[in-house]
């Protein structure tokens, strides 16, 4: 799903496509990083000085509900990042220093899931470390 498809998806799901929502989605599509709500808030304040942190959380929750973004706990804080790999089994590699994030597709879902005799409702696979730049 690209940026414009994400915007369309929000509308088709019955939600208003406000300029603030567009801008927040743009942040996630333009940067391969994990973001705290506070960082998103600081980004948004540049264009919307009167925006509240509640609006940020409300929109983050909406995007999560629509599966446009994921969240993760990292160093005792919640971070949000874009869901890049719908319809495949994937994980994420997160740099603990610069907070960059890369997606990795795993090819073991077909062998692993039946072997476990387990109905998967959700999963999370994250590897933490340092990227090559750090
Ligand atoms: Zn890094």
mmCIF file with all atom_site columns, C-alpha atoms and ligand atoms in Angstrom:
data_model
loop_
_atom_site.group_PDB
_atom_site.id
_atom_site.type_symbol
_atom_site.label_atom_id
_atom_site.label_alt_id
_atom_site.label_comp_id
_atom_site.label_asym_id
_atom_site.label_entity_id
_atom_site.label_seq_id
_atom_site.pdbx_PDB_ins_code
_atom_site.Cartn_x
_atom_site.Cartn_y
_atom_site.Cartn_z
_atom_site.occupancy
_atom_site.B_iso_or_equiv
_atom_site.pdbx_formal_charge
_atom_site.auth_seq_id
_atom_site.auth_comp_id
_atom_site.auth_asym_id
_atom_site.auth_atom_id
_atom_site.pdbx_PDB_model_num
ATOM   1   C  CA  . UNK A 1 1   ? 0.000   0.000   0.000  1.00 0.00 ? 1   UNK A CA  1
ATOM   2   C  CA  . UNK A 1 2   ? 1.434   3.371   -0.979 1.00 0.00 ? 2   UNK A CA  1
ATOM   3   C  CA  . UNK A 1 3   ? 0.656   6.802   0.454  1.00 0.00 ? 3   UNK A CA  1
ATOM   4   C  CA  . UNK A 1 4   ? -2.348  7.575   -1.770 1.00 0.00 ? 4   UNK A CA  1
ATOM   5   C  CA  . UNK A 1 5   ? -3.777  4.075   -1.276 1.00 0.00 ? 5   UNK A CA  1
ATOM   6   C  CA  . UNK A 1 6   ? -3.512  4.570   2.480  1.00 0.00 ? 6   UNK A CA  1
ATOM   7   C  CA  . UNK A 1 7   ? -5.441  7.849   2.227  1.00 0.00 ? 7   UNK A CA  1
ATOM   8   C  CA  . UNK A 1 8   ? -8.097  6.175   0.089  1.00 0.00 ? 8   UNK A CA  1
ATOM   9   C  CA  . UNK A 1 9   ? -8.320  3.298   2.556  1.00 0.00 ? 9   UNK A CA  1
ATOM   10  C  CA  . UNK A 1 10  ? -8.986  5.711   5.457  1.00 0.00 ? 10  UNK A CA  1
ATOM   11  C  CA  . UNK A 1 11  ? -11.861 7.294   3.515  1.00 0.00 ? 11  UNK A CA  1
ATOM   12  C  CA  . UNK A 1 12  ? -13.279 3.981   2.344  1.00 0.00 ? 12  UNK A CA  1
ATOM   13  C  CA  . UNK A 1 13  ? -13.251 2.788   5.949  1.00 0.00 ? 13  UNK A CA  1
ATOM   14  C  CA  . UNK A 1 14  ? -15.677 5.600   6.753  1.00 0.00 ? 14  UNK A CA  1
ATOM   15  C  CA  . UNK A 1 15  ? -13.300 8.123   8.338  1.00 0.00 ? 15  UNK A CA  1
ATOM   16  C  CA  . UNK A 1 16  ? -12.798 11.736  7.423  1.00 0.00 ? 16  UNK A CA  1
ATOM   17  C  CA  . UNK A 1 17  ? -9.614  12.446  5.548  1.00 0.00 ? 17  UNK A CA  1
ATOM   18  C  CA  . UNK A 1 18  ? -8.481  15.576  7.371  1.00 0.00 ? 18  UNK A CA  1
ATOM   19  C  CA  . UNK A 1 19  ? -5.312  17.484  6.507  1.00 0.00 ? 19  UNK A CA  1
ATOM   20  C  CA  . UNK A 1 20  ? -3.884  16.478  9.889  1.00 0.00 ? 20  UNK A CA  1
ATOM   21  C  CA  . UNK A 1 21  ? -4.464  12.786  9.148  1.00 0.00 ? 21  UNK A CA  1
ATOM   22  C  CA  . UNK A 1 22  ? -2.894  13.187  5.706  1.00 0.00 ? 22  UNK A CA  1
ATOM   23  C  CA  . UNK A 1 23  ? 0.148   14.851  7.231  1.00 0.00 ? 23  UNK A CA  1
ATOM   24  C  CA  . UNK A 1 24  ? 0.546   12.171  9.898  1.00 0.00 ? 24  UNK A CA  1
ATOM   25  C  CA  . UNK A 1 25  ? 0.301   9.399   7.300  1.00 0.00 ? 25  UNK A CA  1
ATOM   26  C  CA  . UNK A 1 26  ? 2.883   11.257  5.207  1.00 0.00 ? 26  UNK A CA  1
ATOM   27  C  CA  . UNK A 1 27  ? 5.338   11.203  8.130  1.00 0.00 ? 27  UNK A CA  1
ATOM   28  C  CA  . UNK A 1 28  ? 5.069   7.401   8.311  1.00 0.00 ? 28  UNK A CA  1
ATOM   29  C  CA  . UNK A 1 29  ? 5.430   6.979   4.541  1.00 0.00 ? 29  UNK A CA  1
ATOM   30  C  CA  . UNK A 1 30  ? 8.368   9.383   4.190  1.00 0.00 ? 30  UNK A CA  1
ATOM   31  C  CA  . UNK A 1 31  ? 10.540  8.035   6.984  1.00 0.00 ? 31  UNK A CA  1
ATOM   32  C  CA  . UNK A 1 32  ? 11.702  4.524   7.739  1.00 0.00 ? 32  UNK A CA  1
ATOM   33  C  CA  . UNK A 1 33  ? 11.917  5.122   11.458 1.00 0.00 ? 33  UNK A CA  1
ATOM   34  C  CA  . UNK A 1 34  ? 9.957   4.245   14.554 1.00 0.00 ? 34  UNK A CA  1
ATOM   35  C  CA  . UNK A 1 35  ? 8.259   7.269   16.113 1.00 0.00 ? 35  UNK A CA  1
ATOM   36  C  CA  . UNK A 1 36  ? 7.034   8.053   19.603 1.00 0.00 ? 36  UNK A CA  1
ATOM   37  C  CA  . UNK A 1 37  ? 3.773   10.009  19.872 1.00 0.00 ? 37  UNK A CA  1
ATOM   38  C  CA  . UNK A 1 38  ? 5.876   12.921  21.155 1.00 0.00 ? 38  UNK A CA  1
ATOM   39  C  CA  . UNK A 1 39  ? 8.060   12.963  18.006 1.00 0.00 ? 39  UNK A CA  1
ATOM   40  C  CA  . UNK A 1 40  ? 4.935   12.907  15.789 1.00 0.00 ? 40  UNK A CA  1
ATOM   41  C  CA  . UNK A 1 41  ? 3.520   15.709  17.946 1.00 0.00 ? 41  UNK A CA  1
ATOM   42  C  CA  . UNK A 1 42  ? 6.685   17.797  17.423 1.00 0.00 ? 42  UNK A CA  1
ATOM   43  C  CA  . UNK A 1 43  ? 6.572   17.174  13.641 1.00 0.00 ? 43  UNK A CA  1
ATOM   44  C  CA  . UNK A 1 44  ? 2.890   18.135  13.478 1.00 0.00 ? 44  UNK A CA  1
ATOM   45  C  CA  . UNK A 1 45  ? 3.307   21.290  15.539 1.00 0.00 ? 45  UNK A CA  1
ATOM   46  C  CA  . UNK A 1 46  ? 5.403   22.783  12.718 1.00 0.00 ? 46  UNK A CA  1
ATOM   47  C  CA  . UNK A 1 47  ? 2.300   22.931  10.484 1.00 0.00 ? 47  UNK A CA  1
ATOM   48  C  CA  . UNK A 1 48  ? -0.403  22.872  13.160 1.00 0.00 ? 48  UNK A CA  1
ATOM   49  C  CA  . UNK A 1 49  ? 0.819   24.867  16.190 1.00 0.00 ? 49  UNK A CA  1
ATOM   50  C  CA  . UNK A 1 50  ? -2.526  24.415  17.989 1.00 0.00 ? 50  UNK A CA  1
ATOM   51  C  CA  . UNK A 1 51  ? -2.683  20.628  17.618 1.00 0.00 ? 51  UNK A CA  1
ATOM   52  C  CA  . UNK A 1 52  ? -3.128  18.666  20.851 1.00 0.00 ? 52  UNK A CA  1
ATOM   53  C  CA  . UNK A 1 53  ? -1.382  15.473  21.910 1.00 0.00 ? 53  UNK A CA  1
ATOM   54  C  CA  . UNK A 1 54  ? -4.888  13.937  22.222 1.00 0.00 ? 54  UNK A CA  1
ATOM   55  C  CA  . UNK A 1 55  ? -5.417  14.424  18.485 1.00 0.00 ? 55  UNK A CA  1
ATOM   56  C  CA  . UNK A 1 56  ? -2.092  12.695  17.855 1.00 0.00 ? 56  UNK A CA  1
ATOM   57  C  CA  . UNK A 1 57  ? -3.063  9.711   20.022 1.00 0.00 ? 57  UNK A CA  1
ATOM   58  C  CA  . UNK A 1 58  ? -6.570  9.549   18.538 1.00 0.00 ? 58  UNK A CA  1
ATOM   59  C  CA  . UNK A 1 59  ? -5.172  9.410   15.001 1.00 0.00 ? 59  UNK A CA  1
ATOM   60  C  CA  . UNK A 1 60  ? -2.431  6.922   15.955 1.00 0.00 ? 60  UNK A CA  1
ATOM   61  C  CA  . UNK A 1 61  ? -5.139  4.676   17.424 1.00 0.00 ? 61  UNK A CA  1
ATOM   62  C  CA  . UNK A 1 62  ? -7.214  5.005   14.278 1.00 0.00 ? 62  UNK A CA  1
ATOM   63  C  CA  . UNK A 1 63  ? -4.239  4.119   12.050 1.00 0.00 ? 63  UNK A CA  1
ATOM   64  C  CA  . UNK A 1 64  ? -3.491  1.137   14.300 1.00 0.00 ? 64  UNK A CA  1
ATOM   65  C  CA  . UNK A 1 65  ? -7.103  0.006   14.124 1.00 0.00 ? 65  UNK A CA  1
ATOM   66  C  CA  . UNK A 1 66  ? -6.916  0.194   10.308 1.00 0.00 ? 66  UNK A CA  1
ATOM   67  C  CA  . UNK A 1 67  ? -3.608  -1.751  10.420 1.00 0.00 ? 67  UNK A CA  1
ATOM   68  C  CA  . UNK A 1 68  ? -1.796  1.092   8.633  1.00 0.00 ? 68  UNK A CA  1
ATOM   69  C  CA  . UNK A 1 69  ? 0.748   1.231   11.446 1.00 0.00 ? 69  UNK A CA  1
ATOM   70  C  CA  . UNK A 1 70  ? 2.085   -1.073  14.142 1.00 0.00 ? 70  UNK A CA  1
ATOM   71  C  CA  . UNK A 1 71  ? 3.255   -0.207  17.595 1.00 0.00 ? 71  UNK A CA  1
ATOM   72  C  CA  . UNK A 1 72  ? 6.019   -1.623  19.707 1.00 0.00 ? 72  UNK A CA  1
ATOM   73  C  CA  . UNK A 1 73  ? 7.443   -1.164  23.181 1.00 0.00 ? 73  UNK A CA  1
ATOM   74  C  CA  . UNK A 1 74  ? 11.076  -0.152  23.001 1.00 0.00 ? 74  UNK A CA  1
ATOM   75  C  CA  . UNK A 1 75  ? 13.228  1.178   25.845 1.00 0.00 ? 75  UNK A CA  1
ATOM   76  C  CA  . UNK A 1 76  ? 10.098  1.548   28.007 1.00 0.00 ? 76  UNK A CA  1
ATOM   77  C  CA  . UNK A 1 77  ? 8.337   3.745   25.467 1.00 0.00 ? 77  UNK A CA  1
ATOM   78  C  CA  . UNK A 1 78  ? 5.698   3.065   22.826 1.00 0.00 ? 78  UNK A CA  1
ATOM   79  C  CA  . UNK A 1 79  ? 6.774   3.621   19.234 1.00 0.00 ? 79  UNK A CA  1
ATOM   80  C  CA  . UNK A 1 80  ? 4.773   3.534   16.041 1.00 0.00 ? 80  UNK A CA  1
ATOM   81  C  CA  . UNK A 1 81  ? 5.829   2.536   12.554 1.00 0.00 ? 81  UNK A CA  1
ATOM   82  C  CA  . UNK A 1 82  ? 4.277   1.883   9.192  1.00 0.00 ? 82  UNK A CA  1
ATOM   83  C  CA  . UNK A 1 83  ? 3.016   -1.527  8.244  1.00 0.00 ? 83  UNK A CA  1
ATOM   84  C  CA  . UNK A 1 84  ? 5.077   -2.119  5.100  1.00 0.00 ? 84  UNK A CA  1
ATOM   85  C  CA  . UNK A 1 85  ? 4.455   -5.750  4.347  1.00 0.00 ? 85  UNK A CA  1
ATOM   86  C  CA  . UNK A 1 86  ? 0.796   -6.611  4.325  1.00 0.00 ? 86  UNK A CA  1
ATOM   87  C  CA  . UNK A 1 87  ? -0.029  -10.170 3.266  1.00 0.00 ? 87  UNK A CA  1
ATOM   88  C  CA  . UNK A 1 88  ? 3.351   -11.656 4.034  1.00 0.00 ? 88  UNK A CA  1
ATOM   89  C  CA  . UNK A 1 89  ? 5.175   -13.049 7.017  1.00 0.00 ? 89  UNK A CA  1
ATOM   90  C  CA  . UNK A 1 90  ? 7.697   -10.472 8.069  1.00 0.00 ? 90  UNK A CA  1
ATOM   91  C  CA  . UNK A 1 91  ? 9.741   -9.038  10.870 1.00 0.00 ? 91  UNK A CA  1
ATOM   92  C  CA  . UNK A 1 92  ? 11.531  -5.819  11.628 1.00 0.00 ? 92  UNK A CA  1
ATOM   93  C  CA  . UNK A 1 93  ? 15.117  -4.880  12.371 1.00 0.00 ? 93  UNK A CA  1
ATOM   94  C  CA  . UNK A 1 94  ? 15.286  -1.785  14.571 1.00 0.00 ? 94  UNK A CA  1
ATOM   95  C  CA  . UNK A 1 95  ? 18.452  0.231   15.248 1.00 0.00 ? 95  UNK A CA  1
ATOM   96  C  CA  . UNK A 1 96  ? 18.597  1.061   18.965 1.00 0.00 ? 96  UNK A CA  1
ATOM   97  C  CA  . UNK A 1 97  ? 20.691  4.143   18.305 1.00 0.00 ? 97  UNK A CA  1
ATOM   98  C  CA  . UNK A 1 98  ? 19.112  6.058   15.375 1.00 0.00 ? 98  UNK A CA  1
ATOM   99  C  CA  . UNK A 1 99  ? 15.732  4.199   15.520 1.00 0.00 ? 99  UNK A CA  1
ATOM   100 C  CA  . UNK A 1 100 ? 15.759  3.377   11.834 1.00 0.00 ? 100 UNK A CA  1
ATOM   101 C  CA  . UNK A 1 101 ? 13.643  0.394   10.907 1.00 0.00 ? 101 UNK A CA  1
ATOM   102 C  CA  . UNK A 1 102 ? 13.889  -2.158  8.100  1.00 0.00 ? 102 UNK A CA  1
ATOM   103 C  CA  . UNK A 1 103 ? 11.423  -4.858  7.214  1.00 0.00 ? 103 UNK A CA  1
ATOM   104 C  CA  . UNK A 1 104 ? 12.545  -8.397  6.529  1.00 0.00 ? 104 UNK A CA  1
ATOM   105 C  CA  . UNK A 1 105 ? 10.365  -10.970 4.824  1.00 0.00 ? 105 UNK A CA  1
ATOM   106 C  CA  . UNK A 1 106 ? 10.597  -14.396 6.374  1.00 0.00 ? 106 UNK A CA  1
ATOM   107 C  CA  . UNK A 1 107 ? 9.934   -17.404 4.197  1.00 0.00 ? 107 UNK A CA  1
ATOM   108 C  CA  . UNK A 1 108 ? 9.245   -19.852 6.980  1.00 0.00 ? 108 UNK A CA  1
ATOM   109 C  CA  . UNK A 1 109 ? 5.568   -19.110 7.610  1.00 0.00 ? 109 UNK A CA  1
ATOM   110 C  CA  . UNK A 1 110 ? 4.396   -22.053 5.499  1.00 0.00 ? 110 UNK A CA  1
ATOM   111 C  CA  . UNK A 1 111 ? 6.556   -24.499 7.374  1.00 0.00 ? 111 UNK A CA  1
ATOM   112 C  CA  . UNK A 1 112 ? 6.412   -22.983 10.850 1.00 0.00 ? 112 UNK A CA  1
ATOM   113 C  CA  . UNK A 1 113 ? 2.702   -22.316 11.276 1.00 0.00 ? 113 UNK A CA  1
ATOM   114 C  CA  . UNK A 1 114 ? 1.352   -25.771 10.315 1.00 0.00 ? 114 UNK A CA  1
ATOM   115 C  CA  . UNK A 1 115 ? 4.053   -27.414 12.394 1.00 0.00 ? 115 UNK A CA  1
ATOM   116 C  CA  . UNK A 1 116 ? 2.847   -25.562 15.491 1.00 0.00 ? 116 UNK A CA  1
ATOM   117 C  CA  . UNK A 1 117 ? -0.785  -26.687 14.882 1.00 0.00 ? 117 UNK A CA  1
ATOM   118 C  CA  . UNK A 1 118 ? -1.668  -23.213 15.951 1.00 0.00 ? 118 UNK A CA  1
ATOM   119 C  CA  . UNK A 1 119 ? -4.109  -20.643 14.670 1.00 0.00 ? 119 UNK A CA  1
ATOM   120 C  CA  . UNK A 1 120 ? -2.172  -17.375 14.474 1.00 0.00 ? 120 UNK A CA  1
ATOM   121 C  CA  . UNK A 1 121 ? -4.200  -14.251 15.226 1.00 0.00 ? 121 UNK A CA  1
ATOM   122 C  CA  . UNK A 1 122 ? -1.225  -11.904 15.378 1.00 0.00 ? 122 UNK A CA  1
ATOM   123 C  CA  . UNK A 1 123 ? 2.533   -11.995 15.749 1.00 0.00 ? 123 UNK A CA  1
ATOM   124 C  CA  . UNK A 1 124 ? 5.437   -9.677  16.253 1.00 0.00 ? 124 UNK A CA  1
ATOM   125 C  CA  . UNK A 1 125 ? 9.030   -10.349 15.284 1.00 0.00 ? 125 UNK A CA  1
ATOM   126 C  CA  . UNK A 1 126 ? 11.556  -7.635  16.062 1.00 0.00 ? 126 UNK A CA  1
ATOM   127 C  CA  . UNK A 1 127 ? 15.329  -7.696  16.152 1.00 0.00 ? 127 UNK A CA  1
ATOM   128 C  CA  . UNK A 1 128 ? 17.147  -4.908  17.991 1.00 0.00 ? 128 UNK A CA  1
ATOM   129 C  CA  . UNK A 1 129 ? 20.719  -3.795  17.472 1.00 0.00 ? 129 UNK A CA  1
ATOM   130 C  CA  . UNK A 1 130 ? 22.829  -1.263  15.620 1.00 0.00 ? 130 UNK A CA  1
ATOM   131 C  CA  . UNK A 1 131 ? 22.537  -0.436  11.926 1.00 0.00 ? 131 UNK A CA  1
ATOM   132 C  CA  . UNK A 1 132 ? 25.613  -0.199  9.685  1.00 0.00 ? 132 UNK A CA  1
ATOM   133 C  CA  . UNK A 1 133 ? 25.598  3.634   9.877  1.00 0.00 ? 133 UNK A CA  1
ATOM   134 C  CA  . UNK A 1 134 ? 25.722  3.548   13.671 1.00 0.00 ? 134 UNK A CA  1
HETATM 135 ZN ZN1 . LIG B 2 .   ? 21.298  3.318   13.348 1.00 0.00 ? 1   LIG B ZN1 1
#
